[in-house]
Amino acid sequence: MKAAELIKDIYWVGAIDWAVRDFHGYATPRGTTYNNYLIMDDDITLIDTVKYDFSDITIKSIRSLTDPAKIKNVVVNHIENDHVTSLGDIMSLAPNATIYITDKGKKGLSRFFDISKWNIKVVKTGETLSTGKKTLMFLETPMLHWPDSMMTYVKEDKILFSQDGFGQHIASSTRFDDELITCESMADLDDAVVDYYANILMPFGPIIKNKIAEIQKLGLEIDMIAPDHGIIWRSHPQRVVHEYLALAQGKANLSVSIIYDTMWHSTESMTLPIMQGIKDEGVDCKVIKLRATPMSAAIKEFWKSRGCLIGTPTLNNIMYPTVAEFLTHVRGLRPKNRIAGAFGSYGWGGGAVKDAYEEFKRMGLEIFEPGIQILYKPSPEDEEKCYEFGQAFARSVKEYHKKFEEVV
Ligand code: FEO
């Protein structure tokens, strides 16, 4: 892949991973990219590296611009494996380069590599590095999304190298948002942003809001945002900043996701009258079967809707395992500003719906009660109850959603 020019003397030298479909358990149907950047200033500076499988590709791109031995500085914004595991290859070609990294990043780096022979400079927010005609400023962003994380800002060009922040898992032959005119669309890009936020950044909403406020307070004008995954925001970088602020404030559609699993189709057959009840109240609704859907796609749908109904049969007095797994995963993401209810079928003693409500309470979600349980298989009367349950839930979602209309 050819190096791509962001602006005079700054190039993308990353790699496109068209084939990855499972990114540490996160489904990536669009693939991804590992973006890193080379600043061809007096002191040649590499911003980030790539996943180890793609070492050769980034080194080839770098060679198209310079001899890697001439790299003077390597900025390591984030030490997760997809960005740091080719650092050893880079350092073997540029052994005298100085690495710029946060304190926690340095500690973590020592777990990946023998760093005893490397020049490493620990940096803090506000510290700068002159590369000649350009000035890099570092901005620590702990827990966005790892303790080591930081971003790097080029003052003269107003470019923010934002590591995972503002990224998306999307493989594309184009590098910039204004080039999305053929294979991918802005709708794909927007969806990929929400998907990424829901699965990776959802727990860190308050930190995101504070960090964006800090950047604004520092008076940093941003003309371009260059993340470590996906498309570079060149035409309207503020668009994704505003989207992040809205997501951090719990932005959601006035809609319901019904997320369920089923053993013998009884819980499944409850979903249709429930969905109809929701629709007849004028609320959009999406139905997602867990065993037919990647976990990360179900999480995205959960996050997009203000309301969620969980459908689970009872198995051995507790929730169905896929539903329990889904809710455990969601709990770890610390969702906020969502209303939830539950329904399901049972054969003997029941217990799954009660279990689901206990999980909602642990998460601190707004709760719609009571849930609805059906013995074995819904009768026509039960289907009517399901329909009314859907209607009542939709009315509660509409009411709850009003709280956020002025805020978001
Ligand atoms: Fe793309 Fe946190 O790694």
mmCIF file of C-alpha atoms and ligand atoms in Angstrom:
data_model
loop_
_atom_site.group_PDB
_atom_site.id
_atom_site.type_symbol
_atom_site.label_atom_id
_atom_site.label_comp_id
_atom_site.label_asym_id
_atom_site.label_seq_id
_atom_site.Cartn_x
_atom_site.Cartn_y
_atom_site.Cartn_z
ATOM 1 C CA MET A 1 0.000 0.000 0.000
ATOM 2 C CA LYS A 2 1.336 3.409 -0.995
ATOM 3 C CA ALA A 3 1.980 5.989 1.684
ATOM 4 C CA ALA A 4 -0.828 8.558 1.662
ATOM 5 C CA GLU A 5 -0.156 12.254 2.223
ATOM 6 C CA LEU A 6 -2.277 13.893 4.940
ATOM 7 C CA ILE A 7 -0.656 17.266 4.491
ATOM 8 C CA LYS A 8 2.784 18.389 3.340
ATOM 9 C CA ASP A 9 5.435 16.153 4.986
ATOM 10 C CA ILE A 10 2.983 14.014 6.986
ATOM 11 C CA TYR A 11 2.047 10.584 5.620
ATOM 12 C CA TRP A 12 -0.137 7.616 6.517
ATOM 13 C CA VAL A 13 2.115 4.537 6.455
ATOM 14 C CA GLY A 14 -0.342 2.039 7.916
ATOM 15 C CA ALA A 15 -1.904 -1.227 6.824
ATOM 16 C CA ILE A 16 -5.348 -2.377 5.773
ATOM 17 C CA ASP A 17 -6.691 -5.592 7.309
ATOM 18 C CA TRP A 18 -9.434 -6.567 4.866
ATOM 19 C CA ALA A 19 -9.869 -10.040 6.343
ATOM 20 C CA VAL A 20 -10.146 -9.638 10.096
ATOM 21 C CA ARG A 21 -13.615 -10.665 11.261
ATOM 22 C CA ASP A 22 -12.911 -11.267 14.933
ATOM 23 C CA PHE A 23 -11.031 -8.528 16.736
ATOM 24 C CA HIS A 24 -10.454 -9.959 20.228
ATOM 25 C CA GLY A 25 -14.058 -11.190 20.179
ATOM 26 C CA TYR A 26 -15.462 -8.057 18.579
ATOM 27 C CA ALA A 27 -17.021 -8.821 15.169
ATOM 28 C CA THR A 28 -15.471 -6.690 12.429
ATOM 29 C CA PRO A 29 -17.535 -7.393 9.315
ATOM 30 C CA ARG A 30 -15.962 -4.431 7.533
ATOM 31 C CA GLY A 31 -12.369 -5.335 8.505
ATOM 32 C CA THR A 32 -10.159 -2.598 9.923
ATOM 33 C CA THR A 33 -6.968 -0.633 9.392
ATOM 34 C CA TYR A 34 -3.952 -0.080 11.624
ATOM 35 C CA ASN A 35 -3.004 3.516 10.996
ATOM 36 C CA ASN A 36 0.377 4.974 11.738
ATOM 37 C CA TYR A 37 1.970 8.112 10.444
ATOM 38 C CA LEU A 38 5.368 9.399 9.401
ATOM 39 C CA ILE A 39 6.393 13.022 9.792
ATOM 40 C CA MET A 40 9.122 13.833 7.259
ATOM 41 C CA ASP A 41 10.571 16.818 9.117
ATOM 42 C CA ASP A 42 14.208 17.554 9.982
ATOM 43 C CA ASP A 43 13.888 14.884 12.661
ATOM 44 C CA ILE A 44 11.876 12.097 11.067
ATOM 45 C CA THR A 45 9.174 10.989 13.474
ATOM 46 C CA LEU A 46 6.932 7.935 13.421
ATOM 47 C CA ILE A 47 3.592 8.165 15.204
ATOM 48 C CA ASP A 48 2.545 4.676 16.358
ATOM 49 C CA THR A 49 3.231 1.312 14.793
ATOM 50 C CA VAL A 50 0.919 -1.492 13.648
ATOM 51 C CA LYS A 51 -0.123 -5.057 14.510
ATOM 52 C CA TYR A 52 2.807 -7.498 14.137
ATOM 53 C CA ASP A 53 1.289 -9.295 11.118
ATOM 54 C CA PHE A 54 1.599 -6.036 9.191
ATOM 55 C CA SER A 55 5.173 -5.057 10.121
ATOM 56 C CA ASP A 56 6.464 -5.688 6.605
ATOM 57 C CA ILE A 57 3.755 -3.529 5.084
ATOM 58 C CA THR A 58 4.391 -0.476 7.242
ATOM 59 C CA ILE A 59 8.165 -0.846 6.844
ATOM 60 C CA LYS A 60 7.743 -0.979 3.066
ATOM 61 C CA SER A 61 5.654 2.210 3.183
ATOM 62 C CA ILE A 62 8.253 3.915 5.351
ATOM 63 C CA ARG A 63 11.007 2.820 2.931
ATOM 64 C CA SER A 64 9.090 4.462 0.081
ATOM 65 C CA LEU A 65 9.696 7.769 1.879
ATOM 66 C CA THR A 66 12.979 7.294 3.731
ATOM 67 C CA ASP A 67 15.471 4.824 5.109
ATOM 68 C CA PRO A 68 13.904 3.609 8.420
ATOM 69 C CA ALA A 69 17.339 3.978 10.054
ATOM 70 C CA LYS A 70 16.822 7.744 9.751
ATOM 71 C CA ILE A 71 13.797 7.710 12.091
ATOM 72 C CA LYS A 72 14.755 9.914 15.014
ATOM 73 C CA ASN A 73 11.595 9.727 17.152
ATOM 74 C CA VAL A 74 8.859 7.152 17.665
ATOM 75 C CA VAL A 75 5.725 8.322 19.437
ATOM 76 C CA VAL A 76 3.811 5.488 21.082
ATOM 77 C CA ASN A 77 0.327 6.775 21.812
ATOM 78 C CA HIS A 78 -1.086 3.413 22.944
ATOM 79 C CA ILE A 79 0.417 0.043 23.787
ATOM 80 C CA GLU A 80 -2.417 -2.330 22.925
ATOM 81 C CA ASN A 81 -1.188 -5.208 20.746
ATOM 82 C CA ASP A 82 -2.725 -3.932 17.525
ATOM 83 C CA HIS A 83 -0.556 -0.802 17.702
ATOM 84 C CA VAL A 84 2.632 -1.800 19.417
ATOM 85 C CA THR A 85 3.559 -5.332 18.423
ATOM 86 C CA SER A 86 5.616 -4.246 15.420
ATOM 87 C CA LEU A 87 7.590 -1.739 17.503
ATOM 88 C CA GLY A 88 10.402 -4.280 17.941
ATOM 89 C CA ASP A 89 10.854 -4.523 14.163
ATOM 90 C CA ILE A 90 10.912 -0.732 13.849
ATOM 91 C CA MET A 91 13.413 -0.356 16.669
ATOM 92 C CA SER A 92 15.707 -2.964 15.176
ATOM 93 C CA LEU A 93 15.866 -0.782 12.044
ATOM 94 C CA ALA A 94 16.141 2.494 13.975
ATOM 95 C CA PRO A 95 17.918 1.467 17.209
ATOM 96 C CA ASN A 96 18.928 5.021 18.080
ATOM 97 C CA ALA A 97 15.425 6.457 17.867
ATOM 98 C CA THR A 98 13.878 7.931 20.994
ATOM 99 C CA ILE A 99 10.488 6.640 22.060
ATOM 100 C CA TYR A 100 7.995 9.160 23.489
ATOM 101 C CA ILE A 101 5.411 7.516 25.697
ATOM 102 C CA THR A 102 3.452 8.007 28.940
ATOM 103 C CA ASP A 103 4.713 6.653 32.252
ATOM 104 C CA LYS A 104 2.118 3.874 32.265
ATOM 105 C CA GLY A 105 2.918 3.168 28.633
ATOM 106 C CA LYS A 106 6.581 2.666 29.467
ATOM 107 C CA LYS A 107 5.703 0.252 32.276
ATOM 108 C CA GLY A 108 3.447 -1.697 29.920
ATOM 109 C CA LEU A 109 5.992 -1.676 27.102
ATOM 110 C CA SER A 110 8.443 -3.559 29.297
ATOM 111 C CA ARG A 111 5.977 -6.476 29.326
ATOM 112 C CA PHE A 112 6.109 -6.726 25.548
ATOM 113 C CA PHE A 113 9.772 -6.060 24.875
ATOM 114 C CA ASP A 114 13.226 -5.932 26.429
ATOM 115 C CA ILE A 115 13.386 -2.137 26.567
ATOM 116 C CA SER A 116 16.723 -1.925 28.388
ATOM 117 C CA LYS A 117 18.628 -0.754 25.295
ATOM 118 C CA TRP A 118 16.007 1.665 23.996
ATOM 119 C CA ASN A 119 16.021 5.433 24.516
ATOM 120 C CA ILE A 120 12.689 6.185 26.143
ATOM 121 C CA LYS A 121 11.384 9.560 27.187
ATOM 122 C CA VAL A 122 8.305 9.670 29.395
ATOM 123 C CA VAL A 123 6.016 12.589 28.542
ATOM 124 C CA LYS A 124 3.107 14.351 30.184
ATOM 125 C CA THR A 125 0.264 16.525 28.967
ATOM 126 C CA GLY A 126 1.472 19.817 27.509
ATOM 127 C CA GLU A 127 5.056 18.699 26.883
ATOM 128 C CA THR A 128 6.285 19.285 23.370
ATOM 129 C CA LEU A 129 8.760 17.878 20.894
ATOM 130 C CA SER A 130 10.153 19.954 18.059
ATOM 131 C CA THR A 131 10.940 17.963 14.931
ATOM 132 C CA GLY A 132 12.304 20.989 13.092
ATOM 133 C CA LYS A 133 9.515 22.900 11.423
ATOM 134 C CA LYS A 134 6.783 21.101 13.382
ATOM 135 C CA THR A 135 5.902 21.000 17.072
ATOM 136 C CA LEU A 136 4.267 17.947 18.606
ATOM 137 C CA MET A 137 2.315 18.366 21.825
ATOM 138 C CA PHE A 138 1.389 15.377 23.956
ATOM 139 C CA LEU A 139 -1.940 14.975 25.663
ATOM 140 C CA GLU A 140 -2.403 12.144 28.145
ATOM 141 C CA THR A 141 -5.795 10.457 27.848
ATOM 142 C CA PRO A 142 -5.747 7.809 30.598
ATOM 143 C CA MET A 143 -8.578 5.289 30.251
ATOM 144 C CA LEU A 144 -9.308 6.434 26.731
ATOM 145 C CA HIS A 145 -9.244 3.649 26.586
ATOM 146 C CA TRP A 146 -6.258 2.147 28.411
ATOM 147 C CA PRO A 147 -4.270 3.617 31.306
ATOM 148 C CA ASP A 148 -1.305 4.311 29.007
ATOM 149 C CA SER A 149 -3.225 6.140 26.290
ATOM 150 C CA MET A 150 -2.272 9.548 24.954
ATOM 151 C CA MET A 151 -2.848 11.654 21.859
ATOM 152 C CA THR A 152 -0.378 13.789 19.921
ATOM 153 C CA TYR A 153 -1.181 17.153 18.380
ATOM 154 C CA VAL A 154 0.836 18.852 15.631
ATOM 155 C CA LYS A 155 0.515 22.558 16.326
ATOM 156 C CA GLU A 156 1.466 23.961 12.915
ATOM 157 C CA ASP A 157 -0.880 21.652 10.986
ATOM 158 C CA LYS A 158 -3.641 21.386 13.616
ATOM 159 C CA ILE A 159 -3.729 17.608 13.314
ATOM 160 C CA LEU A 160 -4.729 15.452 16.265
ATOM 161 C CA PHE A 161 -3.330 11.911 16.220
ATOM 162 C CA SER A 162 -6.007 10.409 18.398
ATOM 163 C CA GLN A 163 -4.986 6.710 18.657
ATOM 164 C CA ASP A 164 -8.185 4.654 19.192
ATOM 165 C CA GLY A 165 -10.336 7.734 19.849
ATOM 166 C CA PHE A 166 -12.591 8.689 16.930
ATOM 167 C CA GLY A 167 -11.589 5.457 15.178
ATOM 168 C CA GLN A 168 -13.716 2.927 13.368
ATOM 169 C CA HIS A 169 -13.214 -0.659 12.306
ATOM 170 C CA ILE A 170 -13.585 -0.170 8.593
ATOM 171 C CA ALA A 171 -11.208 -1.342 5.873
ATOM 172 C CA SER A 172 -11.253 0.919 2.875
ATOM 173 C CA SER A 173 -9.169 1.714 -0.162
ATOM 174 C CA THR A 174 -9.686 5.375 0.715
ATOM 175 C CA ARG A 175 -8.075 7.112 3.651
ATOM 176 C CA PHE A 176 -10.192 10.230 4.151
ATOM 177 C CA ASP A 177 -13.817 10.946 5.002
ATOM 178 C CA ASP A 178 -14.289 13.142 1.916
ATOM 179 C CA GLU A 179 -13.287 10.249 -0.364
ATOM 180 C CA LEU A 180 -16.142 7.947 0.690
ATOM 181 C CA ILE A 181 -17.981 8.115 -2.584
ATOM 182 C CA THR A 182 -17.945 4.594 -3.950
ATOM 183 C CA CYS A 183 -17.645 1.416 -1.880
ATOM 184 C CA GLU A 184 -18.505 2.919 1.463
ATOM 185 C CA SER A 185 -20.906 5.669 2.365
ATOM 186 C CA MET A 186 -21.122 8.195 5.164
ATOM 187 C CA ALA A 187 -23.934 6.052 6.598
ATOM 188 C CA ASP A 188 -21.497 3.117 6.836
ATOM 189 C CA LEU A 189 -18.974 5.396 8.478
ATOM 190 C CA ASP A 190 -21.493 6.752 10.995
ATOM 191 C CA ASP A 191 -22.589 3.205 11.819
ATOM 192 C CA ALA A 192 -18.963 2.137 12.285
ATOM 193 C CA VAL A 193 -18.402 5.073 14.687
ATOM 194 C CA VAL A 194 -21.367 4.036 16.862
ATOM 195 C CA ASP A 195 -20.330 0.382 16.713
ATOM 196 C CA TYR A 196 -16.816 1.259 17.876
ATOM 197 C CA TYR A 197 -18.052 3.595 20.591
ATOM 198 C CA ALA A 198 -20.606 1.087 21.926
ATOM 199 C CA ASN A 199 -18.163 -1.802 22.117
ATOM 200 C CA ILE A 200 -14.998 -0.042 23.231
ATOM 201 C CA LEU A 201 -15.689 3.399 24.628
ATOM 202 C CA MET A 202 -19.137 3.133 26.246
ATOM 203 C CA PRO A 203 -17.726 2.877 29.802
ATOM 204 C CA PHE A 204 -15.712 6.057 29.388
ATOM 205 C CA GLY A 205 -18.403 8.622 28.514
ATOM 206 C CA PRO A 206 -17.615 10.992 31.428
ATOM 207 C CA ILE A 207 -13.877 10.833 30.672
ATOM 208 C CA ILE A 208 -14.560 11.586 27.000
ATOM 209 C CA LYS A 209 -16.632 14.643 27.887
ATOM 210 C CA ASN A 210 -13.919 15.934 30.241
ATOM 211 C CA LYS A 211 -11.120 15.276 27.762
ATOM 212 C CA ILE A 212 -12.910 17.079 24.928
ATOM 213 C CA ALA A 213 -13.525 20.007 27.317
ATOM 214 C CA GLU A 214 -9.809 19.970 28.227
ATOM 215 C CA ILE A 215 -8.815 20.104 24.548
ATOM 216 C CA GLN A 216 -11.190 23.026 24.038
ATOM 217 C CA LYS A 217 -9.782 24.784 27.122
ATOM 218 C CA LEU A 218 -6.259 24.384 25.782
ATOM 219 C CA GLY A 219 -7.507 26.251 22.715
ATOM 220 C CA LEU A 220 -6.329 23.576 20.305
ATOM 221 C CA GLU A 221 -7.857 24.152 16.915
ATOM 222 C CA ILE A 222 -8.356 20.892 15.061
ATOM 223 C CA ASP A 223 -8.336 20.758 11.280
ATOM 224 C CA MET A 224 -7.819 17.006 11.015
ATOM 225 C CA ILE A 225 -8.250 13.974 13.292
ATOM 226 C CA ALA A 226 -6.091 11.010 12.426
ATOM 227 C CA PRO A 227 -7.073 7.928 14.452
ATOM 228 C CA ASP A 228 -5.279 4.587 14.599
ATOM 229 C CA HIS A 229 -8.189 2.756 12.940
ATOM 230 C CA GLY A 230 -10.266 3.501 9.895
ATOM 231 C CA ILE A 231 -10.970 6.728 8.096
ATOM 232 C CA ILE A 232 -9.112 9.993 8.763
ATOM 233 C CA TRP A 233 -11.397 12.921 9.538
ATOM 234 C CA ARG A 234 -10.270 15.598 7.103
ATOM 235 C CA SER A 235 -13.350 17.364 5.808
ATOM 236 C CA HIS A 236 -15.394 17.848 8.998
ATOM 237 C CA PRO A 237 -13.433 16.721 12.058
ATOM 238 C CA GLN A 238 -15.855 18.536 14.350
ATOM 239 C CA ARG A 239 -18.621 16.251 13.124
ATOM 240 C CA VAL A 240 -17.142 13.232 14.902
ATOM 241 C CA VAL A 241 -16.296 15.307 17.990
ATOM 242 C CA HIS A 242 -19.945 16.354 18.277
ATOM 243 C CA GLU A 243 -21.048 12.778 17.721
ATOM 244 C CA TYR A 244 -18.757 11.616 20.549
ATOM 245 C CA LEU A 245 -20.138 14.281 22.875
ATOM 246 C CA ALA A 246 -23.676 13.173 22.068
ATOM 247 C CA LEU A 247 -22.814 9.502 22.592
ATOM 248 C CA ALA A 248 -21.041 10.330 25.846
ATOM 249 C CA GLN A 249 -24.228 12.026 27.013
ATOM 250 C CA GLY A 250 -26.165 8.841 26.281
ATOM 251 C CA LYS A 251 -27.582 9.735 22.876
ATOM 252 C CA ALA A 252 -30.105 7.108 21.726
ATOM 253 C CA ASN A 253 -32.877 6.732 19.196
ATOM 254 C CA LEU A 254 -36.486 6.685 20.293
ATOM 255 C CA SER A 255 -36.616 2.984 19.521
ATOM 256 C CA VAL A 256 -36.572 -0.423 21.163
ATOM 257 C CA SER A 257 -34.243 -3.351 20.654
ATOM 258 C CA ILE A 258 -35.700 -6.749 21.508
ATOM 259 C CA ILE A 259 -32.702 -8.953 22.221
ATOM 260 C CA TYR A 260 -33.530 -12.577 22.897
ATOM 261 C CA ASP A 261 -32.648 -16.208 22.645
ATOM 262 C CA THR A 262 -34.890 -19.225 22.590
ATOM 263 C CA MET A 263 -34.863 -22.999 23.119
ATOM 264 C CA TRP A 264 -38.027 -24.325 21.419
ATOM 265 C CA HIS A 265 -39.268 -21.071 19.862
ATOM 266 C CA SER A 266 -41.636 -20.177 22.742
ATOM 267 C CA THR A 267 -39.702 -17.080 23.828
ATOM 268 C CA GLU A 268 -39.163 -16.353 20.147
ATOM 269 C CA SER A 269 -42.887 -16.494 19.443
ATOM 270 C CA MET A 270 -43.433 -13.866 22.150
ATOM 271 C CA THR A 271 -41.273 -11.368 20.281
ATOM 272 C CA LEU A 272 -43.695 -10.813 17.392
ATOM 273 C CA PRO A 273 -46.755 -9.639 19.392
ATOM 274 C CA ILE A 274 -44.436 -7.597 21.638
ATOM 275 C CA MET A 275 -42.872 -5.971 18.583
ATOM 276 C CA GLN A 276 -46.333 -5.269 17.142
ATOM 277 C CA GLY A 277 -47.409 -3.590 20.375
ATOM 278 C CA ILE A 278 -44.313 -1.405 20.305
ATOM 279 C CA LYS A 279 -44.832 -0.482 16.639
ATOM 280 C CA ASP A 280 -48.500 0.330 17.220
ATOM 281 C CA GLU A 281 -47.394 2.887 19.804
ATOM 282 C CA GLY A 282 -45.352 4.566 17.077
ATOM 283 C CA VAL A 283 -41.943 3.410 18.301
ATOM 284 C CA ASP A 284 -39.450 1.774 15.972
ATOM 285 C CA CYS A 285 -38.265 -1.661 16.976
ATOM 286 C CA LYS A 286 -35.536 -4.106 16.010
ATOM 287 C CA VAL A 287 -35.514 -7.807 16.935
ATOM 288 C CA ILE A 288 -32.158 -9.508 17.491
ATOM 289 C CA LYS A 289 -31.639 -13.192 18.180
ATOM 290 C CA LEU A 290 -28.429 -13.655 20.083
ATOM 291 C CA ARG A 291 -27.340 -16.993 18.635
ATOM 292 C CA ALA A 292 -27.786 -15.540 15.148
ATOM 293 C CA THR A 293 -25.936 -12.286 15.844
ATOM 294 C CA PRO A 294 -22.345 -11.443 16.800
ATOM 295 C CA MET A 295 -22.176 -10.171 20.363
ATOM 296 C CA SER A 296 -20.726 -6.819 19.346
ATOM 297 C CA ALA A 297 -23.540 -6.255 16.818
ATOM 298 C CA ALA A 298 -26.132 -6.949 19.537
ATOM 299 C CA ILE A 299 -24.330 -4.502 21.844
ATOM 300 C CA LYS A 300 -24.412 -1.829 19.155
ATOM 301 C CA GLU A 301 -28.186 -2.302 18.728
ATOM 302 C CA PHE A 302 -28.660 -2.179 22.497
ATOM 303 C CA TRP A 303 -26.770 1.134 22.610
ATOM 304 C CA LYS A 304 -28.602 2.684 19.650
ATOM 305 C CA SER A 305 -32.055 2.315 21.250
ATOM 306 C CA ARG A 306 -33.434 4.091 24.297
ATOM 307 C CA GLY A 307 -35.309 0.936 25.340
ATOM 308 C CA CYS A 308 -34.288 -2.712 25.459
ATOM 309 C CA LEU A 309 -36.387 -5.798 26.082
ATOM 310 C CA ILE A 310 -34.527 -8.958 26.949
ATOM 311 C CA GLY A 311 -36.185 -12.253 26.051
ATOM 312 C CA THR A 312 -34.915 -15.350 27.812
ATOM 313 C CA PRO A 313 -36.223 -18.834 28.416
ATOM 314 C CA THR A 314 -35.543 -20.362 31.807
ATOM 315 C CA LEU A 315 -32.945 -23.102 31.807
ATOM 316 C CA ASN A 316 -32.253 -24.807 35.131
ATOM 317 C CA ASN A 317 -33.968 -21.926 36.974
ATOM 318 C CA ILE A 318 -31.720 -19.232 35.535
ATOM 319 C CA MET A 319 -31.308 -17.235 32.338
ATOM 320 C CA TYR A 320 -30.451 -18.908 29.091
ATOM 321 C CA PRO A 321 -26.632 -18.921 28.827
ATOM 322 C CA THR A 322 -26.334 -16.703 25.744
ATOM 323 C CA VAL A 323 -28.574 -14.096 27.360
ATOM 324 C CA ALA A 324 -26.564 -14.216 30.602
ATOM 325 C CA GLU A 325 -23.382 -13.812 28.573
ATOM 326 C CA PHE A 326 -24.817 -10.828 26.713
ATOM 327 C CA LEU A 327 -25.951 -9.075 29.899
ATOM 328 C CA THR A 328 -22.613 -9.726 31.611
ATOM 329 C CA HIS A 329 -20.871 -8.165 28.648
ATOM 330 C CA VAL A 330 -23.214 -5.161 28.694
ATOM 331 C CA ARG A 331 -22.716 -4.705 32.457
ATOM 332 C CA GLY A 332 -18.960 -4.390 31.893
ATOM 333 C CA LEU A 333 -19.650 -1.557 29.447
ATOM 334 C CA ARG A 334 -21.507 0.382 32.175
ATOM 335 C CA PRO A 335 -24.441 1.585 30.056
ATOM 336 C CA LYS A 336 -26.377 4.631 31.140
ATOM 337 C CA ASN A 337 -29.680 6.276 30.267
ATOM 338 C CA ARG A 338 -31.410 3.153 28.983
ATOM 339 C CA ILE A 339 -34.699 1.575 30.095
ATOM 340 C CA ALA A 340 -35.039 -2.212 30.177
ATOM 341 C CA GLY A 341 -37.618 -4.925 30.713
ATOM 342 C CA ALA A 342 -37.682 -8.702 30.303
ATOM 343 C CA PHE A 343 -39.893 -11.518 29.117
ATOM 344 C CA GLY A 344 -39.596 -15.240 28.482
ATOM 345 C CA SER A 345 -41.083 -18.699 28.602
ATOM 346 C CA TYR A 346 -40.592 -21.328 31.265
ATOM 347 C CA GLY A 347 -41.540 -24.950 31.844
ATOM 348 C CA TRP A 348 -41.133 -25.726 35.525
ATOM 349 C CA GLY A 349 -40.348 -23.115 38.134
ATOM 350 C CA GLY A 350 -39.237 -20.099 36.051
ATOM 351 C CA GLY A 351 -36.510 -17.769 37.247
ATOM 352 C CA ALA A 352 -34.900 -16.291 34.109
ATOM 353 C CA VAL A 353 -36.976 -13.106 33.971
ATOM 354 C CA LYS A 354 -36.298 -12.435 37.662
ATOM 355 C CA ASP A 355 -32.598 -13.027 36.974
ATOM 356 C CA ALA A 356 -32.640 -10.535 34.110
ATOM 357 C CA TYR A 357 -34.190 -7.857 36.342
ATOM 358 C CA GLU A 358 -31.523 -8.447 38.976
ATOM 359 C CA GLU A 359 -28.914 -7.862 36.301
ATOM 360 C CA PHE A 360 -30.658 -4.638 35.193
ATOM 361 C CA LYS A 361 -30.568 -3.444 38.816
ATOM 362 C CA ARG A 362 -26.840 -4.222 39.093
ATOM 363 C CA MET A 363 -26.302 -2.109 35.984
ATOM 364 C CA GLY A 364 -28.393 0.768 37.337
ATOM 365 C CA LEU A 365 -30.681 0.829 34.307
ATOM 366 C CA GLU A 366 -34.142 2.368 34.420
ATOM 367 C CA ILE A 367 -36.476 -0.578 34.912
ATOM 368 C CA PHE A 368 -39.839 -1.342 33.363
ATOM 369 C CA GLU A 369 -41.777 -3.783 35.546
ATOM 370 C CA PRO A 370 -43.326 -6.226 35.743
ATOM 371 C CA GLY A 371 -41.805 -8.510 33.157
ATOM 372 C CA ILE A 372 -43.865 -11.169 31.543
ATOM 373 C CA GLN A 373 -43.463 -14.965 31.785
ATOM 374 C CA ILE A 374 -45.364 -17.545 29.759
ATOM 375 C CA LEU A 375 -45.743 -21.223 30.668
ATOM 376 C CA TYR A 376 -44.402 -23.478 27.904
ATOM 377 C CA LYS A 377 -45.988 -21.852 24.844
ATOM 378 C CA PRO A 378 -48.007 -18.680 24.366
ATOM 379 C CA SER A 379 -51.756 -19.178 23.954
ATOM 380 C CA PRO A 380 -53.828 -16.600 21.991
ATOM 381 C CA GLU A 381 -54.575 -14.919 25.342
ATOM 382 C CA ASP A 382 -50.872 -14.872 26.168
ATOM 383 C CA GLU A 383 -50.124 -13.309 22.795
ATOM 384 C CA GLU A 384 -52.584 -10.556 23.625
ATOM 385 C CA LYS A 385 -50.764 -10.020 26.939
ATOM 386 C CA CYS A 386 -47.478 -9.832 25.045
ATOM 387 C CA TYR A 387 -48.963 -7.236 22.692
ATOM 388 C CA GLU A 388 -50.115 -5.124 25.645
ATOM 389 C CA PHE A 389 -46.725 -5.574 27.307
ATOM 390 C CA GLY A 390 -45.083 -4.199 24.163
ATOM 391 C CA GLN A 391 -47.478 -1.245 24.075
ATOM 392 C CA ALA A 392 -46.910 -0.419 27.746
ATOM 393 C CA PHE A 393 -43.149 -0.671 27.340
ATOM 394 C CA ALA A 394 -43.209 1.626 24.301
ATOM 395 C CA ARG A 395 -45.189 4.213 26.251
ATOM 396 C CA SER A 396 -42.605 4.081 29.060
ATOM 397 C CA VAL A 397 -39.773 4.442 26.561
ATOM 398 C CA LYS A 398 -41.412 7.514 25.026
ATOM 399 C CA GLU A 399 -41.856 9.071 28.451
ATOM 400 C CA TYR A 400 -38.299 8.246 29.542
ATOM 401 C CA HIS A 401 -36.847 9.514 26.247
ATOM 402 C CA LYS A 402 -38.304 12.993 26.870
ATOM 403 C CA LYS A 403 -35.743 13.474 29.667
ATOM 404 C CA PHE A 404 -32.944 13.444 27.116
ATOM 405 C CA GLU A 405 -34.474 15.348 24.223
ATOM 406 C CA GLU A 406 -33.261 18.743 25.372
ATOM 407 C CA VAL A 407 -29.883 17.449 26.533
ATOM 408 C CA VAL A 408 -28.793 15.600 23.406
HETATM 409 FE FE1 FEO B 1 -6.752 -0.274 18.638
HETATM 410 FE FE2 FEO B 1 -6.855 -0.100 22.075
HETATM 411 O O1 FEO B 1 -6.286 -0.706 20.392
#
